[in-house]
C-alpha cells in the first residue's frame, strides 16, 4: 500500500522536548482517525524512544534526535534515531527491568513498554555512532479490537 | 483523537504550557502523605515530582503515602522508576504506598510493569486512608 503522508522532526536532546515529540507525532497520526487508545499507545512508545536517546544516547549531553514518521492507510512506521553512544548489547537492553542507569531511578521498562504498545519494534545500533528504533503500529488491528471488547 | 485535535486548536502559549506541565500537590493527614498528580508524568517531569515528594518525606512522622492520579493524563516508564523509588522509601518505614483513580492508560502501565505488586490500588481516597489506619 502506498504511503499517504510523511514527516520528519529534528530537535535537540532536551528533556522538555519529550512531550513536544510525542504530541507532535500524535497530531500527525490523528489524520488517520485512530482510536484514543491507539493514539496513547503511539505517544507512549515515542516518549520511551525519545527518552532513551536523551538519557542513554547522549547521556544528558546535547545532540539531535530525529523522528521520521510515515503514514499508510492503516499503519504508522516511525523511526526514532540519534547519533549518540549506541547500545553495546541490544538483547540485554531490551530485557524487562534491565537498566544501565539504576542510579537515575530508571525502571528498565522502556523497551518493554514500546513492545507492549506497538506491533513491531526493531532496534539497530552501532556503538559510538548511534541508535535507530523502528516502531510499527497497525490501526484497527485485531489486538486493539480485542482490547476494546474487554 | 478528538482530544488531540481540540488541544491543537487551542495552542496559544498558555495552553502549551498547560499541556506539557505537571502539577503536584500534597497534604498530610495522620501520618499519611496524600499526593495528587495532574498532567503528564515523563522523564522531564518525574524529577520534579521526585524532589517534591522526597522533600515532604523528610518528615519522619509520615509513614504511608496515597497518590491520587485522577488528573494524570500520561505516564511512561520514567514514572514507573519514580514510583518504585518512592516505594523503597515508604517500605523502609514499614508503610504502604497506594494509588487511586487510575485511568485505563495508567492502569495498563501499572499492569505491564508489575507496579501493582508493590503499590496497592484503592477505590477512592477514603478506602486508602481507612486501610492505612485513619478513621
PDB file of C-alpha atoms in Angstrom:
ATOM      1  CA  UNK A   1       0.000   0.000   0.000  1.00  0.00           C
ATOM      2  CA  UNK A   2       1.301   3.470  -0.861  1.00  0.00           C
ATOM      3  CA  UNK A   3       2.139   5.879   1.887  1.00  0.00           C
ATOM      4  CA  UNK A   4      -0.356   8.676   2.474  1.00  0.00           C
ATOM      5  CA  UNK A   5       1.848  11.107   4.357  1.00  0.00           C
ATOM      6  CA  UNK A   6       5.299  11.596   5.778  1.00  0.00           C
ATOM      7  CA  UNK A   7       7.035  13.880   8.281  1.00  0.00           C
ATOM      8  CA  UNK A   8      10.466  14.453   9.767  1.00  0.00           C
ATOM      9  CA  UNK A   9      11.042  16.138  13.111  1.00  0.00           C
ATOM     10  CA  UNK A  10      14.509  17.050  14.381  1.00  0.00           C
ATOM     11  CA  UNK A  11      15.167  18.542  17.793  1.00  0.00           C
ATOM     12  CA  UNK A  12      17.822  18.916  20.480  1.00  0.00           C
ATOM     13  CA  UNK A  13      18.047  16.204  23.118  1.00  0.00           C
ATOM     14  CA  UNK A  14      16.473  18.309  25.850  1.00  0.00           C
ATOM     15  CA  UNK A  15      14.025  16.560  28.153  1.00  0.00           C
ATOM     16  CA  UNK A  16      11.483  19.335  27.592  1.00  0.00           C
ATOM     17  CA  UNK A  17      11.226  18.036  24.009  1.00  0.00           C
ATOM     18  CA  UNK A  18       9.872  14.648  25.141  1.00  0.00           C
ATOM     19  CA  UNK A  19       6.309  15.923  25.328  1.00  0.00           C
ATOM     20  CA  UNK A  20       6.812  18.080  22.211  1.00  0.00           C
ATOM     21  CA  UNK A  21       7.850  14.976  20.265  1.00  0.00           C
ATOM     22  CA  UNK A  22       5.032  12.685  21.361  1.00  0.00           C
ATOM     23  CA  UNK A  23       2.332  15.355  20.992  1.00  0.00           C
ATOM     24  CA  UNK A  24       3.612  16.241  17.504  1.00  0.00           C
ATOM     25  CA  UNK A  25       3.586  12.636  16.318  1.00  0.00           C
ATOM     26  CA  UNK A  26       0.123  12.147  17.869  1.00  0.00           C
ATOM     27  CA  UNK A  27      -1.198  15.187  15.993  1.00  0.00           C
ATOM     28  CA  UNK A  28       0.346  13.894  12.749  1.00  0.00           C
ATOM     29  CA  UNK A  29      -1.195  10.453  13.248  1.00  0.00           C
ATOM     30  CA  UNK A  30      -4.615  11.931  14.129  1.00  0.00           C
ATOM     31  CA  UNK A  31      -5.404  12.354  10.420  1.00  0.00           C
ATOM     32  CA  UNK A  32      -5.600   8.544  10.152  1.00  0.00           C
ATOM     33  CA  UNK A  33      -8.601   8.513  12.504  1.00  0.00           C
ATOM     34  CA  UNK A  34      -7.044   6.254  15.135  1.00  0.00           C
ATOM     35  CA  UNK A  35      -8.778   5.317  18.373  1.00  0.00           C
ATOM     36  CA  UNK A  36      -7.844   7.234  21.503  1.00  0.00           C
ATOM     37  CA  UNK A  37      -6.088   4.099  22.726  1.00  0.00           C
ATOM     38  CA  UNK A  38      -4.004   3.844  19.542  1.00  0.00           C
ATOM     39  CA  UNK A  39      -3.004   7.495  19.950  1.00  0.00           C
ATOM     40  CA  UNK A  40      -1.973   6.899  23.556  1.00  0.00           C
ATOM     41  CA  UNK A  41      -0.021   3.760  22.584  1.00  0.00           C
ATOM     42  CA  UNK A  42       1.923   5.732  19.966  1.00  0.00           C
ATOM     43  CA  UNK A  43       2.533   8.691  22.301  1.00  0.00           C
ATOM     44  CA  UNK A  44       3.883   6.370  24.967  1.00  0.00           C
ATOM     45  CA  UNK A  45       6.192   4.461  22.614  1.00  0.00           C
ATOM     46  CA  UNK A  46       7.548   7.677  21.057  1.00  0.00           C
ATOM     47  CA  UNK A  47       8.129   9.097  24.537  1.00  0.00           C
ATOM     48  CA  UNK A  48      10.115   5.979  25.525  1.00  0.00           C
ATOM     49  CA  UNK A  49      12.294   6.004  22.407  1.00  0.00           C
ATOM     50  CA  UNK A  50      12.998   9.749  22.644  1.00  0.00           C
ATOM     51  CA  UNK A  51      13.790   9.491  26.373  1.00  0.00           C
ATOM     52  CA  UNK A  52      16.234   6.661  25.620  1.00  0.00           C
ATOM     53  CA  UNK A  53      18.047   8.845  23.077  1.00  0.00           C
ATOM     54  CA  UNK A  54      18.257  11.723  25.549  1.00  0.00           C
ATOM     55  CA  UNK A  55      19.307   9.760  28.640  1.00  0.00           C
ATOM     56  CA  UNK A  56      21.324   6.915  27.148  1.00  0.00           C
ATOM     57  CA  UNK A  57      22.271   8.052  23.645  1.00  0.00           C
ATOM     58  CA  UNK A  58      23.542  11.471  24.617  1.00  0.00           C
ATOM     59  CA  UNK A  59      23.787  10.861  28.374  1.00  0.00           C
ATOM     60  CA  UNK A  60      22.292  14.273  29.000  1.00  0.00           C
ATOM     61  CA  UNK A  61      24.789  15.970  26.698  1.00  0.00           C
ATOM     62  CA  UNK A  62      23.346  17.667  23.634  1.00  0.00           C
ATOM     63  CA  UNK A  63      22.751  16.192  20.231  1.00  0.00           C
ATOM     64  CA  UNK A  64      19.929  15.840  17.748  1.00  0.00           C
ATOM     65  CA  UNK A  65      17.093  13.363  17.930  1.00  0.00           C
ATOM     66  CA  UNK A  66      15.228  12.768  14.692  1.00  0.00           C
ATOM     67  CA  UNK A  67      11.824  11.248  14.169  1.00  0.00           C
ATOM     68  CA  UNK A  68      10.680  10.198  10.729  1.00  0.00           C
ATOM     69  CA  UNK A  69       7.079   9.057  10.533  1.00  0.00           C
ATOM     70  CA  UNK A  70       5.373   7.554   7.506  1.00  0.00           C
ATOM     71  CA  UNK A  71       1.619   7.020   7.401  1.00  0.00           C
ATOM     72  CA  UNK A  72      -0.129   4.354   5.382  1.00  0.00           C
ATOM     73  CA  UNK A  73      -3.911   3.925   5.241  1.00  0.00           C
ATOM     74  CA  UNK A  74      -3.880   1.563   8.214  1.00  0.00           C
ATOM     75  CA  UNK A  75      -0.333   1.726   9.522  1.00  0.00           C
ATOM     76  CA  UNK A  76       2.303   4.006  11.034  1.00  0.00           C
ATOM     77  CA  UNK A  77       6.025   3.414  10.724  1.00  0.00           C
ATOM     78  CA  UNK A  78       8.199   5.702  12.850  1.00  0.00           C
ATOM     79  CA  UNK A  79      11.970   5.819  13.165  1.00  0.00           C
ATOM     80  CA  UNK A  80      13.464   7.498  16.219  1.00  0.00           C
ATOM     81  CA  UNK A  81      17.187   7.990  15.733  1.00  0.00           C
ATOM     82  CA  UNK A  82      20.149   9.613  17.427  1.00  0.00           C
ATOM     83  CA  UNK A  83      23.898   9.904  16.798  1.00  0.00           C
ATOM     84  CA  UNK A  84      24.699   9.104  20.411  1.00  0.00           C
ATOM     85  CA  UNK A  85      26.868   6.468  22.003  1.00  0.00           C
ATOM     86  CA  UNK A  86      24.842   3.499  20.776  1.00  0.00           C
ATOM     87  CA  UNK A  87      23.881   0.276  22.540  1.00  0.00           C
ATOM     88  CA  UNK A  88      26.565  -2.367  23.191  1.00  0.00           C
ATOM     89  CA  UNK A  89      24.146  -5.220  23.806  1.00  0.00           C
ATOM     90  CA  UNK A  90      20.694  -4.719  22.311  1.00  0.00           C
ATOM     91  CA  UNK A  91      19.317  -8.027  23.593  1.00  0.00           C
ATOM     92  CA  UNK A  92      20.251  -7.098  27.147  1.00  0.00           C
ATOM     93  CA  UNK A  93      18.897  -3.561  26.769  1.00  0.00           C
ATOM     94  CA  UNK A  94      15.521  -4.952  25.690  1.00  0.00           C
ATOM     95  CA  UNK A  95      15.158  -7.227  28.708  1.00  0.00           C
ATOM     96  CA  UNK A  96      12.439  -6.113  31.121  1.00  0.00           C
ATOM     97  CA  UNK A  97      13.833  -4.385  34.223  1.00  0.00           C
ATOM     98  CA  UNK A  98      17.372  -4.154  32.820  1.00  0.00           C
ATOM     99  CA  UNK A  99      18.790  -0.655  33.090  1.00  0.00           C
ATOM    100  CA  UNK A 100      22.306   0.672  32.712  1.00  0.00           C
ATOM    101  CA  UNK A 101      21.352   3.605  34.930  1.00  0.00           C
ATOM    102  CA  UNK A 102      19.681   2.338  38.132  1.00  0.00           C
ATOM    103  CA  UNK A 103      21.135   5.330  39.995  1.00  0.00           C
ATOM    104  CA  UNK A 104      18.805   7.572  37.980  1.00  0.00           C
ATOM    105  CA  UNK A 105      15.759   5.586  39.095  1.00  0.00           C
ATOM    106  CA  UNK A 106      15.288   4.195  35.615  1.00  0.00           C
ATOM    107  CA  UNK A 107      12.850   1.304  35.656  1.00  0.00           C
ATOM    108  CA  UNK A 108      14.352  -0.631  32.745  1.00  0.00           C
ATOM    109  CA  UNK A 109      10.889  -0.922  31.215  1.00  0.00           C
ATOM    110  CA  UNK A 110      11.285   1.395  28.220  1.00  0.00           C
ATOM    111  CA  UNK A 111      11.617  -1.267  25.507  1.00  0.00           C
ATOM    112  CA  UNK A 112       9.010  -3.468  27.213  1.00  0.00           C
ATOM    113  CA  UNK A 113       6.538  -0.578  27.092  1.00  0.00           C
ATOM    114  CA  UNK A 114       7.335   0.013  23.398  1.00  0.00           C
ATOM    115  CA  UNK A 115       6.893  -3.697  22.626  1.00  0.00           C
ATOM    116  CA  UNK A 116       3.610  -3.841  24.520  1.00  0.00           C
ATOM    117  CA  UNK A 117       2.054  -0.803  22.869  1.00  0.00           C
ATOM    118  CA  UNK A 118       3.360  -1.207  19.319  1.00  0.00           C
ATOM    119  CA  UNK A 119       3.026  -4.092  16.873  1.00  0.00           C
ATOM    120  CA  UNK A 120       6.701  -4.183  15.974  1.00  0.00           C
ATOM    121  CA  UNK A 121       9.878  -2.738  17.493  1.00  0.00           C
ATOM    122  CA  UNK A 122      13.241  -3.038  15.722  1.00  0.00           C
ATOM    123  CA  UNK A 123      16.449  -1.704  17.205  1.00  0.00           C
ATOM    124  CA  UNK A 124      19.576  -1.034  15.162  1.00  0.00           C
ATOM    125  CA  UNK A 125      22.612   0.378  16.904  1.00  0.00           C
ATOM    126  CA  UNK A 126      26.283   0.912  16.296  1.00  0.00           C
ATOM    127  CA  UNK A 127      28.366   1.696  19.384  1.00  0.00           C
ATOM    128  CA  UNK A 128      29.865   5.147  19.016  1.00  0.00           C
ATOM    129  CA  UNK A 129      27.602   6.058  16.119  1.00  0.00           C
ATOM    130  CA  UNK A 130      24.034   5.975  17.305  1.00  0.00           C
ATOM    131  CA  UNK A 131      20.764   4.105  17.513  1.00  0.00           C
ATOM    132  CA  UNK A 132      17.649   3.770  15.364  1.00  0.00           C
ATOM    133  CA  UNK A 133      14.421   2.456  16.852  1.00  0.00           C
ATOM    134  CA  UNK A 134      11.803   1.491  14.279  1.00  0.00           C
ATOM    135  CA  UNK A 135       8.240   1.371  15.574  1.00  0.00           C
ATOM    136  CA  UNK A 136       5.265  -0.016  13.661  1.00  0.00           C
ATOM    137  CA  UNK A 137       1.625   0.371  14.638  1.00  0.00           C
ATOM    138  CA  UNK A 138      -1.322  -1.076  12.724  1.00  0.00           C
ATOM    139  CA  UNK A 139      -4.559   0.834  13.100  1.00  0.00           C
ATOM    140  CA  UNK A 140      -7.671  -1.161  13.879  1.00  0.00           C
ATOM    141  CA  UNK A 141      -5.576  -4.271  14.421  1.00  0.00           C
ATOM    142  CA  UNK A 142      -7.205  -7.384  15.927  1.00  0.00           C
ATOM    143  CA  UNK A 143      -5.154  -6.851  19.091  1.00  0.00           C
ATOM    144  CA  UNK A 144      -6.808  -3.481  19.688  1.00  0.00           C
ATOM    145  CA  UNK A 145     -10.266  -4.759  18.802  1.00  0.00           C
ATOM    146  CA  UNK A 146      -9.797  -7.477  21.384  1.00  0.00           C
ATOM    147  CA  UNK A 147      -8.730  -4.913  23.974  1.00  0.00           C
ATOM    148  CA  UNK A 148     -11.740  -2.712  23.266  1.00  0.00           C
ATOM    149  CA  UNK A 149     -14.218  -5.514  23.895  1.00  0.00           C
ATOM    150  CA  UNK A 150     -12.664  -6.377  27.247  1.00  0.00           C
TER     151      UNK A 150
ATOM    152  CA  UNK B   1      -8.093  11.536  18.672  1.00  0.00           C
ATOM    153  CA  UNK B   2     -10.703  14.169  19.442  1.00  0.00           C
ATOM    154  CA  UNK B   3      -8.716  15.317  22.466  1.00  0.00           C
ATOM    155  CA  UNK B   4      -5.614  15.859  20.397  1.00  0.00           C
ATOM    156  CA  UNK B   5      -7.461  17.862  17.782  1.00  0.00           C
ATOM    157  CA  UNK B   6      -9.084  20.004  20.441  1.00  0.00           C
ATOM    158  CA  UNK B   7      -5.739  20.713  22.078  1.00  0.00           C
ATOM    159  CA  UNK B   8      -4.106  21.527  18.761  1.00  0.00           C
ATOM    160  CA  UNK B   9      -6.829  24.052  18.072  1.00  0.00           C
ATOM    161  CA  UNK B  10      -6.094  25.894  21.305  1.00  0.00           C
ATOM    162  CA  UNK B  11      -2.348  26.078  21.033  1.00  0.00           C
ATOM    163  CA  UNK B  12      -1.759  29.522  22.429  1.00  0.00           C
ATOM    164  CA  UNK B  13       1.275  29.852  24.681  1.00  0.00           C
ATOM    165  CA  UNK B  14      -0.662  29.371  27.873  1.00  0.00           C
ATOM    166  CA  UNK B  15      -2.303  26.229  26.594  1.00  0.00           C
ATOM    167  CA  UNK B  16       1.025  24.727  25.503  1.00  0.00           C
ATOM    168  CA  UNK B  17       2.447  25.285  28.938  1.00  0.00           C
ATOM    169  CA  UNK B  18      -0.596  23.643  30.423  1.00  0.00           C
ATOM    170  CA  UNK B  19      -0.321  20.646  28.111  1.00  0.00           C
ATOM    171  CA  UNK B  20       3.305  19.876  28.865  1.00  0.00           C
ATOM    172  CA  UNK B  21       3.393  20.587  32.578  1.00  0.00           C
ATOM    173  CA  UNK B  22       2.677  18.538  35.623  1.00  0.00           C
ATOM    174  CA  UNK B  23       1.103  19.763  38.823  1.00  0.00           C
ATOM    175  CA  UNK B  24       1.782  18.028  42.083  1.00  0.00           C
ATOM    176  CA  UNK B  25       0.167  18.897  45.392  1.00  0.00           C
ATOM    177  CA  UNK B  26       0.420  17.213  48.767  1.00  0.00           C
ATOM    178  CA  UNK B  27      -1.193  17.291  52.179  1.00  0.00           C
ATOM    179  CA  UNK B  28      -0.588  15.324  55.328  1.00  0.00           C
ATOM    180  CA  UNK B  29      -3.248  13.539  57.304  1.00  0.00           C
ATOM    181  CA  UNK B  30      -2.381  11.424  60.329  1.00  0.00           C
ATOM    182  CA  UNK B  31       0.962  10.187  59.100  1.00  0.00           C
ATOM    183  CA  UNK B  32      -0.213   9.749  55.519  1.00  0.00           C
ATOM    184  CA  UNK B  33       1.151  11.881  52.712  1.00  0.00           C
ATOM    185  CA  UNK B  34      -1.652  12.409  50.223  1.00  0.00           C
ATOM    186  CA  UNK B  35      -0.263  13.367  46.828  1.00  0.00           C
ATOM    187  CA  UNK B  36      -2.302  14.465  43.826  1.00  0.00           C
ATOM    188  CA  UNK B  37      -0.745  14.340  40.359  1.00  0.00           C
ATOM    189  CA  UNK B  38      -2.170  16.214  37.393  1.00  0.00           C
ATOM    190  CA  UNK B  39      -0.781  16.408  33.883  1.00  0.00           C
ATOM    191  CA  UNK B  40       1.901  14.313  32.205  1.00  0.00           C
ATOM    192  CA  UNK B  41       4.463  12.207  34.028  1.00  0.00           C
ATOM    193  CA  UNK B  42       7.543  11.572  31.883  1.00  0.00           C
ATOM    194  CA  UNK B  43      11.319  11.777  32.321  1.00  0.00           C
ATOM    195  CA  UNK B  44      11.171  15.576  32.162  1.00  0.00           C
ATOM    196  CA  UNK B  45       8.555  15.941  34.913  1.00  0.00           C
ATOM    197  CA  UNK B  46       9.400  12.854  37.042  1.00  0.00           C
ATOM    198  CA  UNK B  47      12.383  14.612  38.594  1.00  0.00           C
ATOM    199  CA  UNK B  48      10.221  17.497  39.782  1.00  0.00           C
ATOM    200  CA  UNK B  49       7.711  15.107  41.355  1.00  0.00           C
ATOM    201  CA  UNK B  50      10.503  13.078  42.980  1.00  0.00           C
ATOM    202  CA  UNK B  51      12.094  16.159  44.567  1.00  0.00           C
ATOM    203  CA  UNK B  52       8.707  17.491  45.682  1.00  0.00           C
ATOM    204  CA  UNK B  53       7.707  14.220  47.375  1.00  0.00           C
ATOM    205  CA  UNK B  54      11.126  13.488  48.887  1.00  0.00           C
ATOM    206  CA  UNK B  55      11.187  16.940  50.475  1.00  0.00           C
ATOM    207  CA  UNK B  56       7.936  16.096  52.249  1.00  0.00           C
ATOM    208  CA  UNK B  57       9.127  12.603  53.160  1.00  0.00           C
ATOM    209  CA  UNK B  58      11.875  14.228  55.216  1.00  0.00           C
ATOM    210  CA  UNK B  59       9.107  14.486  57.817  1.00  0.00           C
ATOM    211  CA  UNK B  60       9.750  11.272  59.820  1.00  0.00           C
ATOM    212  CA  UNK B  61       6.164  11.110  61.091  1.00  0.00           C
ATOM    213  CA  UNK B  62       4.964  10.275  57.576  1.00  0.00           C
ATOM    214  CA  UNK B  63       4.647   6.517  57.270  1.00  0.00           C
ATOM    215  CA  UNK B  64       2.258   5.928  54.359  1.00  0.00           C
ATOM    216  CA  UNK B  65       1.599   7.581  51.038  1.00  0.00           C
ATOM    217  CA  UNK B  66      -1.563   7.696  48.929  1.00  0.00           C
ATOM    218  CA  UNK B  67      -1.448   9.026  45.393  1.00  0.00           C
ATOM    219  CA  UNK B  68      -4.493  10.360  43.604  1.00  0.00           C
ATOM    220  CA  UNK B  69      -3.863  10.187  39.858  1.00  0.00           C
ATOM    221  CA  UNK B  70      -7.304  11.350  38.709  1.00  0.00           C
ATOM    222  CA  UNK B  71      -5.758  14.174  36.696  1.00  0.00           C
ATOM    223  CA  UNK B  72      -2.775  12.221  35.384  1.00  0.00           C
ATOM    224  CA  UNK B  73      -3.264  12.086  31.623  1.00  0.00           C
ATOM    225  CA  UNK B  74       0.017  10.451  30.610  1.00  0.00           C
ATOM    226  CA  UNK B  75       2.691   8.263  32.145  1.00  0.00           C
ATOM    227  CA  UNK B  76       5.612   6.338  30.678  1.00  0.00           C
ATOM    228  CA  UNK B  77       8.374   4.170  32.152  1.00  0.00           C
ATOM    229  CA  UNK B  78      10.061   7.180  33.753  1.00  0.00           C
ATOM    230  CA  UNK B  79       7.003   7.364  36.001  1.00  0.00           C
ATOM    231  CA  UNK B  80       7.465   3.682  36.890  1.00  0.00           C
ATOM    232  CA  UNK B  81      11.027   4.348  38.042  1.00  0.00           C
ATOM    233  CA  UNK B  82       9.947   7.357  40.093  1.00  0.00           C
ATOM    234  CA  UNK B  83       7.179   5.363  41.819  1.00  0.00           C
ATOM    235  CA  UNK B  84       9.486   2.418  42.608  1.00  0.00           C
ATOM    236  CA  UNK B  85      11.951   4.879  44.154  1.00  0.00           C
ATOM    237  CA  UNK B  86       9.256   6.358  46.441  1.00  0.00           C
ATOM    238  CA  UNK B  87       8.016   2.856  47.315  1.00  0.00           C
ATOM    239  CA  UNK B  88      11.511   1.968  48.554  1.00  0.00           C
ATOM    240  CA  UNK B  89      11.494   4.945  50.924  1.00  0.00           C
ATOM    241  CA  UNK B  90       7.995   4.207  52.235  1.00  0.00           C
ATOM    242  CA  UNK B  91       8.568   0.454  52.625  1.00  0.00           C
ATOM    243  CA  UNK B  92      11.740   1.065  54.662  1.00  0.00           C
ATOM    244  CA  UNK B  93       9.475   2.821  57.176  1.00  0.00           C
ATOM    245  CA  UNK B  94       7.136  -0.157  57.171  1.00  0.00           C
ATOM    246  CA  UNK B  95       4.475   1.901  55.418  1.00  0.00           C
ATOM    247  CA  UNK B  96       2.208   1.369  52.431  1.00  0.00           C
ATOM    248  CA  UNK B  97       2.036   3.100  49.072  1.00  0.00           C
ATOM    249  CA  UNK B  98      -1.377   3.268  47.438  1.00  0.00           C
ATOM    250  CA  UNK B  99      -2.873   4.727  44.293  1.00  0.00           C
ATOM    251  CA  UNK B 100      -6.423   5.772  43.446  1.00  0.00           C
ATOM    252  CA  UNK B 101      -8.334   6.655  40.287  1.00  0.00           C
ATOM    253  CA  UNK B 102      -6.072   5.109  37.651  1.00  0.00           C
ATOM    254  CA  UNK B 103      -7.303   5.680  34.088  1.00  0.00           C
ATOM    255  CA  UNK B 104      -7.152   2.800  31.606  1.00  0.00           C
ATOM    256  CA  UNK B 105      -3.819   4.099  30.234  1.00  0.00           C
ATOM    257  CA  UNK B 106      -2.220   4.400  33.679  1.00  0.00           C
ATOM    258  CA  UNK B 107      -3.700   1.035  34.630  1.00  0.00           C
ATOM    259  CA  UNK B 108      -2.020  -0.642  31.630  1.00  0.00           C
ATOM    260  CA  UNK B 109       1.350   0.890  32.554  1.00  0.00           C
ATOM    261  CA  UNK B 110       0.902  -0.385  36.117  1.00  0.00           C
ATOM    262  CA  UNK B 111      -0.060  -3.870  34.924  1.00  0.00           C
ATOM    263  CA  UNK B 112       2.745  -4.446  32.407  1.00  0.00           C
ATOM    264  CA  UNK B 113       5.372  -3.153  34.833  1.00  0.00           C
ATOM    265  CA  UNK B 114       4.135  -5.161  37.801  1.00  0.00           C
ATOM    266  CA  UNK B 115       3.661  -1.990  39.861  1.00  0.00           C
ATOM    267  CA  UNK B 116       0.505  -3.414  41.447  1.00  0.00           C
ATOM    268  CA  UNK B 117       2.733  -5.899  43.289  1.00  0.00           C
ATOM    269  CA  UNK B 118       4.118  -3.055  45.395  1.00  0.00           C
ATOM    270  CA  UNK B 119       1.526  -0.316  45.021  1.00  0.00           C
ATOM    271  CA  UNK B 120      -1.995  -1.140  46.033  1.00  0.00           C
ATOM    272  CA  UNK B 121      -4.922   0.209  44.023  1.00  0.00           C
ATOM    273  CA  UNK B 122      -7.789   1.617  46.057  1.00  0.00           C
ATOM    274  CA  UNK B 123     -11.317   2.574  45.061  1.00  0.00           C
ATOM    275  CA  UNK B 124     -11.028   6.137  46.205  1.00  0.00           C
ATOM    276  CA  UNK B 125      -9.037   8.050  48.752  1.00  0.00           C
ATOM    277  CA  UNK B 126     -11.285   7.135  51.671  1.00  0.00           C
ATOM    278  CA  UNK B 127     -10.639   3.436  51.146  1.00  0.00           C
ATOM    279  CA  UNK B 128      -6.896   4.123  51.044  1.00  0.00           C
ATOM    280  CA  UNK B 129      -6.997   6.189  54.222  1.00  0.00           C
ATOM    281  CA  UNK B 130      -9.073   3.559  56.017  1.00  0.00           C
ATOM    282  CA  UNK B 131      -6.623   0.831  55.036  1.00  0.00           C
ATOM    283  CA  UNK B 132      -3.718   2.974  56.210  1.00  0.00           C
ATOM    284  CA  UNK B 133      -5.287   3.362  59.629  1.00  0.00           C
ATOM    285  CA  UNK B 134      -7.119   6.684  59.502  1.00  0.00           C
ATOM    286  CA  UNK B 135     -10.804   6.935  60.547  1.00  0.00           C
TER     287      UNK B 135
END
